[in-house]
Amino acid sequence: MIFVFLVIAAGLGTALYLLVMYSSIPGAVDERLGEFEPLPETLGQWVTDTDSDQAKSATAKGLQREVRILHNPAKGIFAKEELVTQVRFRNTQTGEIDHVEPEVREPRRRIKRS
């Protein structure tokens, strides 16, 4: 029974140490886990998609596919940064929005540098 208590106490102590170290030392998380991939240059702007298969099929239907990527920063210690991709289809003749696809949320990836 004492062995279980000691293992739990050691685990909690290690977790507390890592939490304090990663939150108070600048660059510690980036050094261990890698840096975040760079944000797109067109962040927050609607960009016309012409290369994807979905854009080609939309063009055949008389629609224009537009994509926008938004950045949701992390709020809190355990929260993750997210990139939100929004897609809308615009009628090429009238210029009105025909329909909108649901948002796609993806966590921001980290890149390890050697």
Short mmCIF file of N, CA, C and O in Angstrom, two decimals:
data_model
loop_
_atom_site.label_atom_id
_atom_site.label_comp_id
_atom_site.label_asym_id
_atom_site.label_seq_id
_atom_site.Cartn_x
_atom_site.Cartn_y
_atom_site.Cartn_z
N MET A 1 0.82 -1.19 0.00
CA MET A 1 0.00 0.00 0.00
C MET A 1 0.87 1.25 0.00
O MET A 1 0.54 2.22 -0.69
N ILE A 2 1.94 1.24 0.75
CA ILE A 2 2.82 2.41 0.80
C ILE A 2 3.49 2.62 -0.56
O ILE A 2 3.75 3.75 -0.96
N PHE A 3 3.74 1.53 -1.27
CA PHE A 3 4.36 1.62 -2.59
C PHE A 3 3.46 2.39 -3.57
O PHE A 3 3.93 3.25 -4.32
N VAL A 4 2.19 2.11 -3.54
CA VAL A 4 1.23 2.80 -4.41
C VAL A 4 1.19 4.29 -4.07
O VAL A 4 1.18 5.14 -4.96
N PHE A 5 1.18 4.60 -2.78
CA PHE A 5 1.18 5.99 -2.35
C PHE A 5 2.44 6.71 -2.83
O PHE A 5 2.37 7.85 -3.31
N LEU A 6 3.60 6.08 -2.73
CA LEU A 6 4.85 6.69 -3.17
C LEU A 6 4.87 6.92 -4.69
O LEU A 6 5.35 7.95 -5.18
N VAL A 7 4.33 5.98 -5.44
CA VAL A 7 4.27 6.14 -6.90
C VAL A 7 3.34 7.30 -7.28
O VAL A 7 3.67 8.11 -8.16
N ILE A 8 2.20 7.40 -6.62
CA ILE A 8 1.27 8.50 -6.88
C ILE A 8 1.90 9.84 -6.50
O ILE A 8 1.80 10.82 -7.25
N ALA A 9 2.56 9.90 -5.35
CA ALA A 9 3.21 11.14 -4.90
C ALA A 9 4.33 11.55 -5.87
O ALA A 9 4.48 12.73 -6.21
N ALA A 10 5.10 10.58 -6.37
CA ALA A 10 6.16 10.89 -7.32
C ALA A 10 5.58 11.38 -8.64
O ALA A 10 6.10 12.31 -9.26
N GLY A 11 4.49 10.78 -9.08
CA GLY A 11 3.83 11.21 -10.32
C GLY A 11 3.29 12.63 -10.21
O GLY A 11 3.45 13.44 -11.13
N LEU A 12 2.66 12.94 -9.09
CA LEU A 12 2.14 14.29 -8.88
C LEU A 12 3.27 15.32 -8.79
O LEU A 12 3.16 16.42 -9.33
N GLY A 13 4.33 14.96 -8.11
CA GLY A 13 5.49 15.86 -8.00
C GLY A 13 6.12 16.13 -9.36
O GLY A 13 6.47 17.27 -9.68
N THR A 14 6.26 15.09 -10.16
CA THR A 14 6.82 15.25 -11.50
C THR A 14 5.92 16.11 -12.37
O THR A 14 6.39 17.00 -13.10
N ALA A 15 4.62 15.88 -12.31
CA ALA A 15 3.67 16.67 -13.10
C ALA A 15 3.71 18.14 -12.69
O ALA A 15 3.71 19.03 -13.54
N LEU A 16 3.77 18.42 -11.39
CA LEU A 16 3.84 19.79 -10.90
C LEU A 16 5.14 20.46 -11.35
O LEU A 16 5.13 21.61 -11.79
N TYR A 17 6.25 19.73 -11.28
CA TYR A 17 7.54 20.27 -11.71
C TYR A 17 7.50 20.62 -13.20
O TYR A 17 7.93 21.70 -13.61
N LEU A 18 6.98 19.72 -14.03
CA LEU A 18 6.92 19.98 -15.47
C LEU A 18 5.99 21.14 -15.79
O LEU A 18 6.29 21.96 -16.67
N LEU A 19 4.89 21.24 -15.08
CA LEU A 19 3.95 22.34 -15.30
C LEU A 19 4.61 23.68 -14.99
O LEU A 19 4.52 24.63 -15.78
N VAL A 20 5.29 23.77 -13.88
CA VAL A 20 5.96 25.02 -13.50
C VAL A 20 7.10 25.32 -14.48
O VAL A 20 7.27 26.46 -14.93
N MET A 21 7.88 24.30 -14.83
CA MET A 21 9.02 24.52 -15.71
C MET A 21 8.56 25.00 -17.09
O MET A 21 9.09 25.97 -17.63
N TYR A 22 7.58 24.33 -17.69
CA TYR A 22 7.14 24.69 -19.04
C TYR A 22 6.41 26.02 -19.08
O TYR A 22 6.42 26.70 -20.10
N SER A 23 5.76 26.41 -17.99
CA SER A 23 5.02 27.67 -18.02
C SER A 23 5.89 28.87 -17.66
O SER A 23 5.56 29.99 -18.03
N SER A 24 7.00 28.67 -16.97
CA SER A 24 7.79 29.82 -16.53
C SER A 24 9.11 30.00 -17.28
O SER A 24 9.69 31.08 -17.21
N ILE A 25 9.58 29.01 -18.01
CA ILE A 25 10.83 29.14 -18.76
C ILE A 25 10.49 29.39 -20.22
O ILE A 25 9.95 28.50 -20.88
N PRO A 26 10.81 30.58 -20.75
CA PRO A 26 10.49 30.85 -22.15
C PRO A 26 11.27 29.92 -23.10
O PRO A 26 12.46 29.72 -22.94
N GLY A 27 10.58 29.35 -24.04
CA GLY A 27 11.22 28.48 -25.03
C GLY A 27 11.37 27.03 -24.63
O GLY A 27 11.82 26.22 -25.43
N ALA A 28 11.00 26.67 -23.40
CA ALA A 28 11.16 25.28 -22.96
C ALA A 28 10.24 24.34 -23.73
O ALA A 28 10.64 23.25 -24.12
N VAL A 29 9.01 24.76 -23.96
CA VAL A 29 8.06 23.92 -24.69
C VAL A 29 8.50 23.77 -26.14
O VAL A 29 8.47 22.67 -26.70
N ASP A 30 8.94 24.87 -26.76
CA ASP A 30 9.38 24.80 -28.16
C ASP A 30 10.62 23.92 -28.31
O ASP A 30 10.77 23.20 -29.29
N GLU A 31 11.50 23.94 -27.32
CA GLU A 31 12.70 23.12 -27.38
C GLU A 31 12.37 21.63 -27.26
O GLU A 31 12.93 20.80 -27.97
N ARG A 32 11.44 21.29 -26.39
CA ARG A 32 11.09 19.89 -26.17
C ARG A 32 10.12 19.34 -27.21
O ARG A 32 10.27 18.22 -27.68
N LEU A 33 9.09 20.12 -27.52
CA LEU A 33 8.01 19.61 -28.38
C LEU A 33 8.08 20.11 -29.82
O LEU A 33 7.39 19.59 -30.68
N GLY A 34 8.89 21.11 -30.10
CA GLY A 34 9.01 21.67 -31.44
C GLY A 34 8.25 22.98 -31.54
O GLY A 34 7.39 23.29 -30.73
N GLU A 35 8.59 23.74 -32.58
CA GLU A 35 7.94 25.02 -32.81
C GLU A 35 6.67 24.81 -33.62
O GLU A 35 6.56 23.86 -34.38
N PHE A 36 5.74 25.75 -33.47
CA PHE A 36 4.52 25.69 -34.27
C PHE A 36 4.86 25.98 -35.73
O PHE A 36 5.74 26.78 -36.03
N GLU A 37 4.12 25.31 -36.63
CA GLU A 37 4.29 25.61 -38.04
C GLU A 37 3.87 27.05 -38.28
O GLU A 37 3.03 27.59 -37.57
N PRO A 38 4.47 27.71 -39.28
CA PRO A 38 4.11 29.11 -39.51
C PRO A 38 2.66 29.26 -39.97
O PRO A 38 2.11 28.38 -40.63
N LEU A 39 2.07 30.39 -39.61
CA LEU A 39 0.70 30.68 -40.01
C LEU A 39 0.69 31.06 -41.50
O LEU A 39 1.67 31.62 -42.01
N PRO A 40 -0.39 30.76 -42.21
CA PRO A 40 -0.46 31.13 -43.63
C PRO A 40 -0.42 32.65 -43.80
O PRO A 40 -0.90 33.40 -42.94
N GLU A 41 0.12 33.09 -44.93
CA GLU A 41 0.21 34.53 -45.20
C GLU A 41 -1.17 35.14 -45.42
O GLU A 41 -1.37 36.33 -45.17
N THR A 42 -2.11 34.35 -45.88
CA THR A 42 -3.45 34.86 -46.18
C THR A 42 -4.42 34.60 -45.03
O THR A 42 -5.61 34.40 -45.25
N LEU A 43 -3.91 34.64 -43.82
CA LEU A 43 -4.73 34.36 -42.64
C LEU A 43 -5.88 35.36 -42.56
O LEU A 43 -5.68 36.57 -42.59
N GLY A 44 -7.11 34.84 -42.47
CA GLY A 44 -8.29 35.67 -42.33
C GLY A 44 -8.83 36.23 -43.63
O GLY A 44 -9.82 36.97 -43.61
N GLN A 45 -8.22 35.93 -44.77
CA GLN A 45 -8.66 36.46 -46.06
C GLN A 45 -9.28 35.34 -46.88
O GLN A 45 -8.80 34.22 -46.88
N TRP A 46 -10.34 35.69 -47.61
CA TRP A 46 -10.95 34.72 -48.52
C TRP A 46 -10.07 34.61 -49.75
O TRP A 46 -9.74 35.60 -50.39
N VAL A 47 -9.68 33.37 -50.09
CA VAL A 47 -8.81 33.10 -51.24
C VAL A 47 -9.55 32.17 -52.19
O VAL A 47 -10.14 31.17 -51.76
N THR A 48 -9.53 32.49 -53.47
CA THR A 48 -10.18 31.65 -54.47
C THR A 48 -9.35 30.41 -54.70
O THR A 48 -8.16 30.49 -55.00
N ASP A 49 -9.97 29.26 -54.56
CA ASP A 49 -9.30 27.97 -54.77
C ASP A 49 -9.55 27.53 -56.20
O ASP A 49 -10.69 27.44 -56.64
N THR A 50 -8.47 27.26 -56.93
CA THR A 50 -8.60 26.81 -58.32
C THR A 50 -7.93 25.47 -58.56
O THR A 50 -8.15 24.86 -59.60
N ASP A 51 -7.14 24.99 -57.61
CA ASP A 51 -6.32 23.80 -57.83
C ASP A 51 -6.94 22.49 -57.36
O ASP A 51 -6.68 21.45 -57.94
N SER A 52 -7.73 22.52 -56.32
CA SER A 52 -8.24 21.28 -55.73
C SER A 52 -9.31 20.63 -56.62
O SER A 52 -9.90 21.28 -57.49
N ASP A 53 -9.56 19.36 -56.37
CA ASP A 53 -10.60 18.63 -57.10
C ASP A 53 -11.99 19.21 -56.82
O ASP A 53 -12.85 19.26 -57.71
N GLN A 54 -12.19 19.65 -55.58
CA GLN A 54 -13.49 20.23 -55.21
C GLN A 54 -13.73 21.54 -55.97
O GLN A 54 -14.85 21.83 -56.38
N ALA A 55 -12.65 22.32 -56.17
CA ALA A 55 -12.79 23.58 -56.91
C ALA A 55 -13.09 23.31 -58.38
O ALA A 55 -13.89 24.03 -59.00
N LYS A 56 -12.48 22.28 -58.94
CA LYS A 56 -12.72 21.96 -60.35
C LYS A 56 -14.16 21.47 -60.56
O LYS A 56 -14.80 21.82 -61.55
N SER A 57 -14.67 20.67 -59.63
CA SER A 57 -16.06 20.21 -59.77
C SER A 57 -17.03 21.37 -59.54
O SER A 57 -18.10 21.42 -60.16
N ALA A 58 -16.68 22.31 -58.66
CA ALA A 58 -17.54 23.48 -58.44
C ALA A 58 -17.55 24.38 -59.67
O ALA A 58 -18.60 24.93 -60.04
N THR A 59 -16.40 24.51 -60.33
CA THR A 59 -16.33 25.33 -61.54
C THR A 59 -17.21 24.74 -62.64
O THR A 59 -17.85 25.48 -63.40
N ALA A 60 -17.26 23.41 -62.71
CA ALA A 60 -18.11 22.76 -63.70
C ALA A 60 -19.60 23.04 -63.43
O ALA A 60 -20.41 23.03 -64.36
N LYS A 61 -19.93 23.31 -62.19
CA LYS A 61 -21.33 23.61 -61.82
C LYS A 61 -21.63 25.11 -61.86
O LYS A 61 -22.72 25.53 -61.50
N GLY A 62 -20.65 25.93 -62.23
CA GLY A 62 -20.85 27.37 -62.28
C GLY A 62 -20.64 28.06 -60.95
O GLY A 62 -21.17 29.14 -60.72
N LEU A 63 -19.84 27.43 -60.06
CA LEU A 63 -19.57 28.00 -58.75
C LEU A 63 -18.07 28.28 -58.59
O LEU A 63 -17.25 27.66 -59.24
N GLN A 64 -17.76 29.18 -57.69
CA GLN A 64 -16.37 29.51 -57.38
C GLN A 64 -16.13 29.14 -55.92
O GLN A 64 -16.86 29.58 -55.04
N ARG A 65 -15.10 28.34 -55.66
CA ARG A 65 -14.80 27.89 -54.29
C ARG A 65 -13.83 28.86 -53.64
O ARG A 65 -12.77 29.16 -54.18
N GLU A 66 -14.21 29.35 -52.46
CA GLU A 66 -13.37 30.28 -51.71
C GLU A 66 -13.07 29.68 -50.34
O GLU A 66 -13.94 29.10 -49.70
N VAL A 67 -11.82 29.84 -49.89
CA VAL A 67 -11.36 29.25 -48.63
C VAL A 67 -10.76 30.35 -47.76
O VAL A 67 -10.06 31.24 -48.25
N ARG A 68 -11.03 30.27 -46.46
CA ARG A 68 -10.45 31.20 -45.49
C ARG A 68 -9.97 30.40 -44.29
O ARG A 68 -10.66 29.49 -43.82
N ILE A 69 -8.78 30.73 -43.79
CA ILE A 69 -8.22 30.06 -42.61
C ILE A 69 -8.14 31.09 -41.49
O ILE A 69 -7.59 32.19 -41.66
N LEU A 70 -8.69 30.73 -40.34
CA LEU A 70 -8.66 31.58 -39.14
C LEU A 70 -7.81 30.92 -38.07
O LEU A 70 -7.66 29.70 -38.04
N HIS A 71 -7.28 31.73 -37.15
CA HIS A 71 -6.44 31.23 -36.07
C HIS A 71 -7.12 31.47 -34.74
O HIS A 71 -7.48 32.60 -34.41
N ASN A 72 -7.34 30.39 -33.97
CA ASN A 72 -7.87 30.50 -32.61
C ASN A 72 -6.71 30.26 -31.65
O ASN A 72 -6.24 29.14 -31.52
N PRO A 73 -6.25 31.29 -30.95
CA PRO A 73 -5.15 31.09 -30.01
C PRO A 73 -5.59 30.27 -28.80
O PRO A 73 -6.78 30.20 -28.48
N ALA A 74 -4.62 29.67 -28.14
CA ALA A 74 -4.90 28.87 -26.95
C ALA A 74 -5.31 29.79 -25.81
O ALA A 74 -4.71 30.84 -25.59
N LYS A 75 -6.33 29.36 -25.07
CA LYS A 75 -6.78 30.11 -23.90
C LYS A 75 -6.69 29.19 -22.69
O LYS A 75 -7.51 28.31 -22.53
N GLY A 76 -5.68 29.38 -21.89
CA GLY A 76 -5.48 28.53 -20.73
C GLY A 76 -4.24 27.67 -20.87
O GLY A 76 -3.60 27.62 -21.92
N ILE A 77 -3.90 26.97 -19.82
CA ILE A 77 -2.66 26.17 -19.79
C ILE A 77 -2.77 24.95 -20.67
O ILE A 77 -1.85 24.62 -21.41
N PHE A 78 -3.89 24.26 -20.62
CA PHE A 78 -4.01 22.99 -21.34
C PHE A 78 -4.72 23.11 -22.69
O PHE A 78 -4.92 22.13 -23.37
N ALA A 79 -5.09 24.32 -23.08
CA ALA A 79 -5.78 24.51 -24.36
C ALA A 79 -4.78 24.45 -25.52
O ALA A 79 -3.60 24.72 -25.34
N LYS A 80 -5.28 24.08 -26.69
CA LYS A 80 -4.43 24.00 -27.88
C LYS A 80 -4.84 25.07 -28.87
O LYS A 80 -6.02 25.42 -28.98
N GLU A 81 -3.87 25.56 -29.62
CA GLU A 81 -4.17 26.49 -30.70
C GLU A 81 -4.84 25.72 -31.83
O GLU A 81 -4.52 24.56 -32.09
N GLU A 82 -5.76 26.38 -32.50
CA GLU A 82 -6.49 25.74 -33.59
C GLU A 82 -6.44 26.60 -34.85
O GLU A 82 -6.36 27.82 -34.78
N LEU A 83 -6.47 25.92 -35.99
CA LEU A 83 -6.68 26.57 -37.26
C LEU A 83 -8.06 26.15 -37.75
O LEU A 83 -8.38 24.97 -37.78
N VAL A 84 -8.89 27.13 -38.08
CA VAL A 84 -10.26 26.88 -38.53
C VAL A 84 -10.33 27.18 -40.02
O VAL A 84 -9.99 28.29 -40.45
N THR A 85 -10.75 26.19 -40.80
CA THR A 85 -10.88 26.37 -42.25
C THR A 85 -12.36 26.51 -42.60
O THR A 85 -13.16 25.66 -42.24
N GLN A 86 -12.68 27.61 -43.28
CA GLN A 86 -14.04 27.87 -43.73
C GLN A 86 -14.06 27.85 -45.26
O GLN A 86 -13.15 28.37 -45.90
N VAL A 87 -15.11 27.26 -45.82
CA VAL A 87 -15.24 27.15 -47.28
C VAL A 87 -16.63 27.62 -47.67
O VAL A 87 -17.62 27.24 -47.05
N ARG A 88 -16.67 28.46 -48.71
CA ARG A 88 -17.95 28.90 -49.25
C ARG A 88 -17.89 28.81 -50.77
O ARG A 88 -16.83 28.88 -51.38
N PHE A 89 -19.06 28.66 -51.37
CA PHE A 89 -19.17 28.57 -52.82
C PHE A 89 -19.99 29.74 -53.32
O PHE A 89 -21.11 29.97 -52.86
N ARG A 90 -19.43 30.47 -54.27
CA ARG A 90 -20.07 31.68 -54.80
C ARG A 90 -20.50 31.42 -56.24
O ARG A 90 -19.76 30.83 -57.03
N ASN A 91 -21.71 31.86 -56.59
CA ASN A 91 -22.21 31.75 -57.95
C ASN A 91 -21.42 32.71 -58.83
O ASN A 91 -21.34 33.90 -58.54
N THR A 92 -20.82 32.20 -59.92
CA THR A 92 -19.96 33.04 -60.76
C THR A 92 -20.76 34.07 -61.56
O THR A 92 -20.22 35.12 -61.90
N GLN A 93 -22.01 33.83 -61.82
CA GLN A 93 -22.81 34.77 -62.62
C GLN A 93 -23.40 35.89 -61.78
O GLN A 93 -23.37 37.05 -62.16
N THR A 94 -23.95 35.54 -60.62
CA THR A 94 -24.61 36.55 -59.78
C THR A 94 -23.70 37.11 -58.70
O THR A 94 -23.97 38.18 -58.17
N GLY A 95 -22.66 36.38 -58.32
CA GLY A 95 -21.76 36.83 -57.25
C GLY A 95 -22.29 36.55 -55.86
O GLY A 95 -21.65 36.90 -54.88
N GLU A 96 -23.46 35.92 -55.76
CA GLU A 96 -24.03 35.61 -54.45
C GLU A 96 -23.47 34.30 -53.92
O GLU A 96 -23.10 33.41 -54.69
N ILE A 97 -23.47 34.17 -52.59
CA ILE A 97 -22.99 32.93 -51.97
C ILE A 97 -24.07 31.87 -52.13
O ILE A 97 -25.21 32.06 -51.73
N ASP A 98 -23.68 30.74 -52.73
CA ASP A 98 -24.62 29.65 -53.00
C ASP A 98 -24.80 28.79 -51.76
O ASP A 98 -25.92 28.56 -51.33
N HIS A 99 -23.70 28.29 -51.22
CA HIS A 99 -23.77 27.51 -49.98
C HIS A 99 -22.41 27.54 -49.28
O HIS A 99 -21.40 27.92 -49.86
N VAL A 100 -22.45 27.13 -48.00
CA VAL A 100 -21.26 27.15 -47.14
C VAL A 100 -21.07 25.76 -46.54
O VAL A 100 -22.04 25.14 -46.09
N GLU A 101 -19.83 25.29 -46.53
CA GLU A 101 -19.52 24.00 -45.89
C GLU A 101 -19.29 24.22 -44.40
O GLU A 101 -18.92 25.32 -43.97
N PRO A 102 -19.46 23.17 -43.58
CA PRO A 102 -19.17 23.30 -42.15
C PRO A 102 -17.69 23.60 -41.90
O PRO A 102 -16.83 23.20 -42.68
N GLU A 103 -17.42 24.31 -40.81
CA GLU A 103 -16.04 24.62 -40.44
C GLU A 103 -15.26 23.35 -40.11
O GLU A 103 -15.82 22.41 -39.55
N VAL A 104 -13.98 23.37 -40.44
CA VAL A 104 -13.10 22.26 -40.09
C VAL A 104 -12.06 22.81 -39.12
O VAL A 104 -11.33 23.75 -39.44
N ARG A 105 -12.01 22.22 -37.92
CA ARG A 105 -11.05 22.66 -36.89
C ARG A 105 -9.94 21.64 -36.78
O ARG A 105 -10.18 20.45 -36.65
N GLU A 106 -8.70 22.13 -36.84
CA GLU A 106 -7.53 21.27 -36.72
C GLU A 106 -6.57 21.89 -35.71
O GLU A 106 -6.37 23.11 -35.72
N PRO A 107 -5.95 21.08 -34.86
CA PRO A 107 -4.95 21.64 -33.96
C PRO A 107 -3.74 22.11 -34.74
O PRO A 107 -3.39 21.52 -35.77
N ARG A 108 -3.10 23.14 -34.28
CA ARG A 108 -1.90 23.64 -34.94
C ARG A 108 -0.76 22.68 -34.67
O ARG A 108 -0.50 22.29 -33.54
N ARG A 109 -0.06 22.29 -35.72
CA ARG A 109 0.98 21.26 -35.61
C ARG A 109 2.31 21.89 -35.17
O ARG A 109 2.60 23.02 -35.43
N ARG A 110 3.10 21.04 -34.54
CA ARG A 110 4.45 21.43 -34.14
C ARG A 110 5.46 20.76 -35.05
O ARG A 110 5.28 19.62 -35.46
N ILE A 111 6.54 21.47 -35.37
CA ILE A 111 7.59 20.95 -36.22
C ILE A 111 8.87 20.86 -35.40
O ILE A 111 9.31 21.87 -34.83
N LYS A 112 9.45 19.68 -35.34
CA LYS A 112 10.72 19.49 -34.62
C LYS A 112 11.86 19.89 -35.53
O LYS A 112 11.95 19.46 -36.66
N ARG A 113 12.73 20.71 -35.03
CA ARG A 113 13.93 21.12 -35.78
C ARG A 113 15.12 20.37 -35.20
O ARG A 113 15.26 20.26 -34.00
N SER A 114 15.96 19.89 -36.07
CA SER A 114 17.13 19.12 -35.61
C SER A 114 18.27 20.01 -35.24
O SER A 114 18.51 21.03 -35.73
#
